[in-house]
XYZ file of C-alpha atoms in Angstrom:
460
model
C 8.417 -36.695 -53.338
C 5.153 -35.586 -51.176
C 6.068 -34.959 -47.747
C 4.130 -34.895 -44.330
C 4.519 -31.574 -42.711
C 3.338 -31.084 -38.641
C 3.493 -27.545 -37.285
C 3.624 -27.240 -33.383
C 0.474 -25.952 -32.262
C 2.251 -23.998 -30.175
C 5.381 -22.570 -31.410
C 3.580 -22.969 -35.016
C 6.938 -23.978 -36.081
C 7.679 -26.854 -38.224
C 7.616 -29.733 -35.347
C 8.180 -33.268 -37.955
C 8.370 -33.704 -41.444
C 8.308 -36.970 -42.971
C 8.523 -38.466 -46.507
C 4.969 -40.017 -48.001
C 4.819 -43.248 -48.875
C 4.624 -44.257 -52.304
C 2.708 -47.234 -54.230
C 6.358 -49.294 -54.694
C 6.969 -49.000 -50.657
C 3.338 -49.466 -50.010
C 3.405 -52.787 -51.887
C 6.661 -54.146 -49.856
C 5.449 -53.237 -46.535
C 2.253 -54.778 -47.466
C 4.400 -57.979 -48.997
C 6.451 -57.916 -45.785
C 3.475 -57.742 -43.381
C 1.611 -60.773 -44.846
C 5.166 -62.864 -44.958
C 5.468 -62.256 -40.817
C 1.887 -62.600 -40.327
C 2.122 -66.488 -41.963
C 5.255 -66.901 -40.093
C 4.072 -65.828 -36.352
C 0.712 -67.258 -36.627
C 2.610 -70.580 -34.871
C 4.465 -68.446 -32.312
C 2.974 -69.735 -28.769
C 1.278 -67.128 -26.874
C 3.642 -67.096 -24.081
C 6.200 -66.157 -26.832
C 4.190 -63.106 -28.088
C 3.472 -62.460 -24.477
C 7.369 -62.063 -23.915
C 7.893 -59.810 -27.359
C 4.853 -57.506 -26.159
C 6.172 -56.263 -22.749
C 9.801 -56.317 -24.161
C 8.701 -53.706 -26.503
C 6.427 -51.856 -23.719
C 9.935 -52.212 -21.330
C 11.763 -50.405 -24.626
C 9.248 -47.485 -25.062
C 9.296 -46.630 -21.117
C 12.817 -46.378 -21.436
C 11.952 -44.074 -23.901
C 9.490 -41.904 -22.618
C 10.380 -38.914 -21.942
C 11.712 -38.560 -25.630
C 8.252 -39.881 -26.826
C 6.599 -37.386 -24.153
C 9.047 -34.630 -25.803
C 7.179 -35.617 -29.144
C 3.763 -36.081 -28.316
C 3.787 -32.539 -26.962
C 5.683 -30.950 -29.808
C 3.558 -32.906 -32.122
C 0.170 -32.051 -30.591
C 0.183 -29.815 -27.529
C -0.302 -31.868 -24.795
C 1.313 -30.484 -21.352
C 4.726 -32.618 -21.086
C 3.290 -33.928 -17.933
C 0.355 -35.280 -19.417
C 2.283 -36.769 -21.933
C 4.603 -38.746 -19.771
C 1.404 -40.151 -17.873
C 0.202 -41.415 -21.167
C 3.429 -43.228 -21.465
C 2.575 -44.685 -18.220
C -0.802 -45.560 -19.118
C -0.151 -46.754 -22.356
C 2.292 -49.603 -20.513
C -0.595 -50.413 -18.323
C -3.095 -51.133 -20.745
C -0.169 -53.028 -22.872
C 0.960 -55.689 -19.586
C -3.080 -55.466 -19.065
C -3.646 -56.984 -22.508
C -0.661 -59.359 -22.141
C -1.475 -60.506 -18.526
C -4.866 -62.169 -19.902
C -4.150 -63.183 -23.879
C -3.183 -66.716 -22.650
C -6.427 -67.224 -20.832
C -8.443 -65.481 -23.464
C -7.086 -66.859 -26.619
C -7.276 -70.818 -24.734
C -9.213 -73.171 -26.506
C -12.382 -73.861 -25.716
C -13.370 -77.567 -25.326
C -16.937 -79.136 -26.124
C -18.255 -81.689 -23.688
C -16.945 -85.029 -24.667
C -18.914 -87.204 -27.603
C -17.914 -90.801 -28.126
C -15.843 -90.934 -30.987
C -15.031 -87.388 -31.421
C -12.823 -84.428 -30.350
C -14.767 -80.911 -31.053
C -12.914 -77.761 -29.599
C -12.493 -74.022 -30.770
C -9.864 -72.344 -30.955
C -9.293 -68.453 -31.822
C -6.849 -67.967 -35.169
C -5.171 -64.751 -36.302
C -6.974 -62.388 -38.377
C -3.534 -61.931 -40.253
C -2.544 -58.563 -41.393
C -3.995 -55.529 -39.352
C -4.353 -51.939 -40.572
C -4.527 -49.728 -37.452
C -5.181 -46.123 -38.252
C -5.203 -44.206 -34.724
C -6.098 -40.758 -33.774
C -3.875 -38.165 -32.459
C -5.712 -36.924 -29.158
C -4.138 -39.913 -27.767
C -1.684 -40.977 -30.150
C 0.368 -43.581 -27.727
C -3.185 -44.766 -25.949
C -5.294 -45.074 -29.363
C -2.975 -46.957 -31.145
C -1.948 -49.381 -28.008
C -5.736 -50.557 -27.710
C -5.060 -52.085 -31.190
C -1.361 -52.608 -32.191
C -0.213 -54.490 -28.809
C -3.645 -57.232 -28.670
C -3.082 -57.489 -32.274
C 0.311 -59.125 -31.758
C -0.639 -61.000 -29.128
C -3.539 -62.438 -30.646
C -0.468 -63.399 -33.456
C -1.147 -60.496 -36.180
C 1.019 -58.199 -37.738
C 0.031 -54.915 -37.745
C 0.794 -52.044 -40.656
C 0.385 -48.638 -38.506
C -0.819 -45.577 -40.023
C -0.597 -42.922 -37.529
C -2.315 -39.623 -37.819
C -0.683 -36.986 -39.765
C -0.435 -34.640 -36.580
C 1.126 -37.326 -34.858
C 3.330 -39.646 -37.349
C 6.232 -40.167 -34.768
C 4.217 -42.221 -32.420
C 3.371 -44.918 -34.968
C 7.401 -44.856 -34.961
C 8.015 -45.255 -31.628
C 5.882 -48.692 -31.092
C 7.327 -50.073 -34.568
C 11.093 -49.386 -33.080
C 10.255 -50.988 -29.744
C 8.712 -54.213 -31.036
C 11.750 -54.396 -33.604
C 14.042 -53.651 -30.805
C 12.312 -56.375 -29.002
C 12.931 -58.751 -31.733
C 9.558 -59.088 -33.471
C 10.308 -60.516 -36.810
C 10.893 -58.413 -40.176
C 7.613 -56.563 -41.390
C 5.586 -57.970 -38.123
C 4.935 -54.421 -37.323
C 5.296 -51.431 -39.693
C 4.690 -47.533 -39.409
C 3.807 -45.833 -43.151
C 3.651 -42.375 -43.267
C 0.599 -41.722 -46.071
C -1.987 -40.068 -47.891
C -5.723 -40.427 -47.273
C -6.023 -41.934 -50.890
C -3.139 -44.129 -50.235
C -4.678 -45.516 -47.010
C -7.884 -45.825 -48.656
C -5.661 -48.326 -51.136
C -4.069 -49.995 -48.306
C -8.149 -50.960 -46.950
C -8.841 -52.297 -49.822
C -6.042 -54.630 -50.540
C -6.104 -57.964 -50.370
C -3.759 -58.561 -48.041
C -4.793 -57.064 -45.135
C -7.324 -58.457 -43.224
C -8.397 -56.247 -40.280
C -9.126 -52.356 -40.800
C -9.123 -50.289 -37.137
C -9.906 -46.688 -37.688
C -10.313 -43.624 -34.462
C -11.074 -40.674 -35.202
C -14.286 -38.748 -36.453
C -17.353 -39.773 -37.019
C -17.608 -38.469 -40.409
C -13.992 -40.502 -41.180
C -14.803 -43.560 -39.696
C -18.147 -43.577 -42.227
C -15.798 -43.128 -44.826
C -13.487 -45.886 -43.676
C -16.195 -48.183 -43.438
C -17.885 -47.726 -46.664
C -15.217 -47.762 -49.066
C -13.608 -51.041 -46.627
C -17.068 -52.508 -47.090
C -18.019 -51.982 -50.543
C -15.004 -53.596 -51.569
C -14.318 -56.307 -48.607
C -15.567 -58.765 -46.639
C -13.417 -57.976 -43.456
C -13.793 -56.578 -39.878
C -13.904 -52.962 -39.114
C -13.202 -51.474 -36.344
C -14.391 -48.034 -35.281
C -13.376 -45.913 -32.225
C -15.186 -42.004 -33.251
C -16.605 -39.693 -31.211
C -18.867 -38.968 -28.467
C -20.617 -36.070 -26.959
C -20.531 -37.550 -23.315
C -23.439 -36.353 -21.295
C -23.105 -36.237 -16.967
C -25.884 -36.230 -14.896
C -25.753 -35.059 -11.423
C -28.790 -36.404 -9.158
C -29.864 -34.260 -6.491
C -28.591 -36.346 -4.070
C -24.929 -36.132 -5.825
C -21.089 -35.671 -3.597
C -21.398 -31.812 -5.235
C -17.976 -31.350 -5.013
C -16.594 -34.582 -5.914
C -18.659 -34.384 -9.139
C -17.723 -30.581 -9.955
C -13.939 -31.653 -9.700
C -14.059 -34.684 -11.863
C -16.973 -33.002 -14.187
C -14.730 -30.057 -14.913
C -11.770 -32.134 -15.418
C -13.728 -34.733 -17.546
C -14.516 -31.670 -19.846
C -11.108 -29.515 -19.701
C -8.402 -32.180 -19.673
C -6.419 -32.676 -22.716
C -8.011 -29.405 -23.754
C -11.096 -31.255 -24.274
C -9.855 -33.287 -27.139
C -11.072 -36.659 -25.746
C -13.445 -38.532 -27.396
C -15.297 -39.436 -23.939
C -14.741 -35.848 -23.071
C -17.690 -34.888 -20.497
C -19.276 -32.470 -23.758
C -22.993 -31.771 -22.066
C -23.630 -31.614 -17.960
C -27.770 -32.054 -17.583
C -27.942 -31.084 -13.358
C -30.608 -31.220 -10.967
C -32.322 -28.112 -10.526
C -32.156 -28.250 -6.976
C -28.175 -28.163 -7.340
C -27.842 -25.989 -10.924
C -26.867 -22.680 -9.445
C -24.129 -23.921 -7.249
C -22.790 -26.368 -10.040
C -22.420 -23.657 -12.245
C -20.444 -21.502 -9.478
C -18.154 -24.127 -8.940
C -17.178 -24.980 -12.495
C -16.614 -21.160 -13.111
C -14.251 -21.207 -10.048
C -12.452 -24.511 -11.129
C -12.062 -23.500 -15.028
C -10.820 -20.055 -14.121
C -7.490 -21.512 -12.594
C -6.765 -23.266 -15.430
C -3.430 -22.264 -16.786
C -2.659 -21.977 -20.604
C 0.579 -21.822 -21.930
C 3.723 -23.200 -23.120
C 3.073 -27.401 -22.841
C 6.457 -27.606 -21.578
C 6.475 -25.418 -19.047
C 5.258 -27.372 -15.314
C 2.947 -24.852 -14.415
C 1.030 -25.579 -17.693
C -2.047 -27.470 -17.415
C -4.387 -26.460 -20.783
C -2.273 -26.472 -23.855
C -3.138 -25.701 -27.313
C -5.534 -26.872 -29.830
C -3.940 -29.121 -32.085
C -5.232 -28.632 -35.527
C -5.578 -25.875 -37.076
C -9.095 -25.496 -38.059
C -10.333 -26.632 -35.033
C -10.693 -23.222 -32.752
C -12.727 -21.789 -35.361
C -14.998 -24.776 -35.310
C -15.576 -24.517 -31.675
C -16.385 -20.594 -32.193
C -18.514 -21.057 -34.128
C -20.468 -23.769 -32.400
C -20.483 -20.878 -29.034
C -21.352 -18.269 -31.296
C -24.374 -19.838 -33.181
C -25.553 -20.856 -29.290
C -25.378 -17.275 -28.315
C -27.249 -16.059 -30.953
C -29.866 -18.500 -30.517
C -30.504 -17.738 -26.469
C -27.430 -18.866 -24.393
C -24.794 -17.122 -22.189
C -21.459 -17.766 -21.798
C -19.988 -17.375 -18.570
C -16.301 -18.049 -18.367
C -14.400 -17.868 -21.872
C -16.256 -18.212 -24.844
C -13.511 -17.034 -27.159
C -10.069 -18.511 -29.401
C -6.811 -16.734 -28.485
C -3.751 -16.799 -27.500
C -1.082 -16.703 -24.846
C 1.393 -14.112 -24.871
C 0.798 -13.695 -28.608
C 2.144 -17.724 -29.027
C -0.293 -20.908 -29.875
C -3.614 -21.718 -30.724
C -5.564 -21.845 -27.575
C -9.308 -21.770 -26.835
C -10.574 -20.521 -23.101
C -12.114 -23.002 -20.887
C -16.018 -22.272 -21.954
C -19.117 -22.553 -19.088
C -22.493 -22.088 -21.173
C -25.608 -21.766 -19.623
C -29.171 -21.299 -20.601
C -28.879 -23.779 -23.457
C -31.399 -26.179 -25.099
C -30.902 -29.463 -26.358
C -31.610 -28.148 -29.983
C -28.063 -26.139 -30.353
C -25.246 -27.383 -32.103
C -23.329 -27.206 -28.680
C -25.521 -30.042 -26.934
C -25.462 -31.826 -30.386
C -21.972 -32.142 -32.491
C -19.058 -33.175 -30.759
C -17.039 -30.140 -29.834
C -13.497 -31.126 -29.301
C -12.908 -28.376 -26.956
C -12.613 -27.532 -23.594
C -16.216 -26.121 -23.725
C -18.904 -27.193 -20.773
C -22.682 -26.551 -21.855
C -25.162 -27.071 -18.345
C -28.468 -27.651 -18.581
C -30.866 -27.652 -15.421
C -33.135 -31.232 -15.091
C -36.071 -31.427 -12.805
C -36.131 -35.757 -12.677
C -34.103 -38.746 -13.661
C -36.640 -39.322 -16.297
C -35.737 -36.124 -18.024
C -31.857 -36.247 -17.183
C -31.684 -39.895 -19.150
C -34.032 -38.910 -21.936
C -31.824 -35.765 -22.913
C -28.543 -37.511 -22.848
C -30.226 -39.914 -24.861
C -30.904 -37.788 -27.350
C -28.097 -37.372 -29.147
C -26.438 -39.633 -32.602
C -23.790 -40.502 -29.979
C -23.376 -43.237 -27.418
C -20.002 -43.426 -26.550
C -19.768 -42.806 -22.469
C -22.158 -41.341 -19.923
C -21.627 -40.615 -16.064
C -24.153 -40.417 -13.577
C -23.189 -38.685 -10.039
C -25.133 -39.802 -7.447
C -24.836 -41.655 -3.691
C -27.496 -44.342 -4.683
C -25.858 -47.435 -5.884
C -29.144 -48.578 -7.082
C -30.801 -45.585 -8.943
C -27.188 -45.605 -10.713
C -27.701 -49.027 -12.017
C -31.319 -48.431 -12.523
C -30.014 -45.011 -14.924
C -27.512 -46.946 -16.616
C -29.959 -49.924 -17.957
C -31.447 -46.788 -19.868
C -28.189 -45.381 -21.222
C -27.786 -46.063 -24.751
C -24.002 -45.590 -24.887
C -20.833 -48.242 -24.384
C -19.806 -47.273 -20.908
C -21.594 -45.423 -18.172
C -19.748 -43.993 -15.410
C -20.980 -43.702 -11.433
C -19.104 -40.915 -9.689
C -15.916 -40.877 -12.195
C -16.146 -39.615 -16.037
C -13.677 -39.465 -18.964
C -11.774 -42.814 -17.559
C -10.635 -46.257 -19.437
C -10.131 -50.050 -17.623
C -8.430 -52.174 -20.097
C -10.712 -55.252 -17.901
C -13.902 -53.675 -19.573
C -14.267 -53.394 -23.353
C -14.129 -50.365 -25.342
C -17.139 -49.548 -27.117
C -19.791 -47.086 -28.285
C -23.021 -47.656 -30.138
C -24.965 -44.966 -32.489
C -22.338 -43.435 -34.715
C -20.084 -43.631 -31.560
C -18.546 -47.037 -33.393
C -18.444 -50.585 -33.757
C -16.838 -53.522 -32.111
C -14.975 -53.235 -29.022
C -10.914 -52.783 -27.936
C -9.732 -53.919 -24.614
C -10.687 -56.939 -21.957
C -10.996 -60.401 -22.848
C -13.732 -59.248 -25.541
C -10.823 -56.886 -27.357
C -9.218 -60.073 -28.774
C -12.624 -61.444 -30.306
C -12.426 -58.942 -32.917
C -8.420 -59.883 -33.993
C -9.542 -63.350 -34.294
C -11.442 -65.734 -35.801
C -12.889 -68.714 -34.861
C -11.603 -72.309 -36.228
C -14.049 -74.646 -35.397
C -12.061 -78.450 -34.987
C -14.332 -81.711 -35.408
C -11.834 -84.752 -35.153
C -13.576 -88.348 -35.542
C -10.799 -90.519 -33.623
């Protein structure tokens, strides 16, 4: 039997292993799913409502167990981890708070003779594949507004982070959602590329890379006329106006690129600055990124853990490297190491005296690496971040309300930021354009994409 093996990117020790699914489980779970999904398709909302924040209720009085993993699993600080418990609930009893209003029917104005309204049906079977940067927050954008739009849901969680996809398929069985509503599957990339292309599911929701989210949709595509979601990457781009709060935006800049060790999709990746401003920007970042403290994610003091996969520092060396030799100059960090001979860490990076052409203003890094460019006008600031395959977030820091919404009309990415970065409200929708993704998570718009319409014409 193939097995799933997750080292500790810390320890390096063995952290989970797991059993692989084979093509005989595959097939029941997949049986199983599309059984509940016929069956809960007539559960009231209110009803799926009440099973949703049951099962959030179950996995808070979990948490610090599913903290515990997440951060054995991954690296997260332990402290992080139980705040994405917390947020993870949030979003969840967001969702549920408007699915009622959201999945209503809508009514057409009255004809003689006829009723006409819409209403919103259930996709049926969902295949959620989330990433493991965020393993409880990626996969609650999808699993929980699948179920409440009355969906079940087959979760494939990353390999670095199988136990999550665990943890919400206990609570909503502990909750009493029905047999096979929602299922985790611990599998192959070949065996998830089977599990696309099956006929019973009817929903594919992939995070993760760019580069794996073309593959999801083109072999989902080729073979299927369904939905595909796609949360991938960004390379998040901050402008600071000269007339910006400087310190406000060097705080939340430097945190927007260095939390979560920079593994965030809407990381803050590229920071273009006024030149009137550049010199002390860069000071302050240096100050900020030198206190960061690496270690042991379960220690308190902790506040950068490690890199979670294995590859990945020598990805991001080689991205500072390459940018070194071609002009810039690193000025705090720059290198992969470790911490009292332990873990997989990388140093919180400042790079200066870099041009839009490098690999490091380009590719998604996935690090806790800040490139700074100088800008001499809002013209150039919004062309540059522009430039880029990308369109996932941007922030602009500034004290003008209306240059900010003047900037953000010109933005060609799903959410733009004033004064905050590297942030989610489950009221807006979740979305990036370019090879950022497609369709949205979240707000009312989230369930629009785990739904269909049914158009009703009645002649009375």
């Amino acid at each position: 039997m193939l097995e799933l093996v997750v080292d500790n990117p810390y320890t390096l020790d063995v952290a989970v292993r797991r059993p692989l699914a084979e093509s005989g489980e595959v097939d029941r779970a997949l049986g199983a799913a599309r059984a509940a999904a016929r069956a809960f398709a007539a559960a009231a909302v209110k009803d799926r409502v009440a099973l949703c924040l049951a099962a959030v209720s179950r996995m808070e009085e979990r948490a610090e167990a599913i903290a515990a993993d997440i951060t054995a699993m991954m690296g997260k600080p332990l402290r992080q981890a139980r705040g994405e418990v917390g947020g993870m609930a949030k979003r969840a009893r967001y969702m549920a708070s408007i699915a009622e209003a959201a999945l209503v029917d809508t009514a057409l104005p009255p004809q003689e003779g006829f009723e006409r309204r819409i209403t919103r049906a259930p996709l049926g079977v969902v295949f959620n594949l989330p990433a493991w940067n965020y393993p409880l927050l990626t996969a609650v954008n999808v699993v929980i507004p699948a179920v409440l739009a009355g969906n079940a849901v087959i979760l494939k969680h990353s390999p670095r982070s199988p136990l999550c996809g665990e943890h919400f398929a206990d609570a909503l069985r502990d909750a009493g959602a029905p047999a096979g509503l929602v299922q985790a599957l611990h599998c192959d990339h070949e065996m998830a590329g089977k599990i696309m292309v099956d006929p019973r599911v009817d929903h594919v929701a992939f995070t993760g890379s760019v580069a794996g989210g073309h593959k999801v949709y083109a072999q989902t595509a080729a073979a299927r006329f369904i939905d595909v979601g796609l949360e991938l990457g960004g390379k998040d781009a901050a402008y600071v106006a000269a007339d910006a709060d400087l310190e406000k935006a060097i705080e939340n800049i430097v945190d927007g690129a260095c939390y979560n060790a920079g593994q965030s999709c809407c990381a803050v990746e590229r920071a273009y600055v006024h030149r009137s401003l550049y010199e002390k920007f860069v000071e302050g970042c240096v100050a900020l990124m030198k206190a960061y403290r690496m270690g042991d994610p379960t220690a308190a003091e902790t506040n950068m853990g490690p890199i979670a996969q294995p590859h990945h520092p020598a990805f991001i060396q080689g991205q500072i490297d390459r940018a070194v030799l071609a002009g810039a100059r690193v000025v705090l960090g720059g290198k992969r190491t470790q911490v009292d001979g332990r873990g997989r860490f990388f140093e919180p990076t400042v790079l200066v005296d870099v041009d839009q052409r490098m690999d490091v203003m380009r590719t998604e890094t996935f690090g806790p690496v800040l490139p700074i460019l100088p800008v001499d006008s809002d013209e150039q600031a919004v062309a540059l971040a522009n430039d880029s395959d990308l369109g996932l977030t941007a922030s602009i820091w500034t004290r003008d309300r209306e240059r900010a919404e003047r900037l953000a009309r010109q933005l060609d990415v799903g959410t733009v930021y004033m004064n905050q970065c590297d942030t989610l409200d489950p009221a807006l929708p979740w979305t990036g354009v370019k090879d950022s993704g497609k369709g949205s998570t979240l707000s009312a718009l989230g369930f629009l994409h785990l739904t269909r319409p049914r158009a009703l014409n009645f002649k009375l």
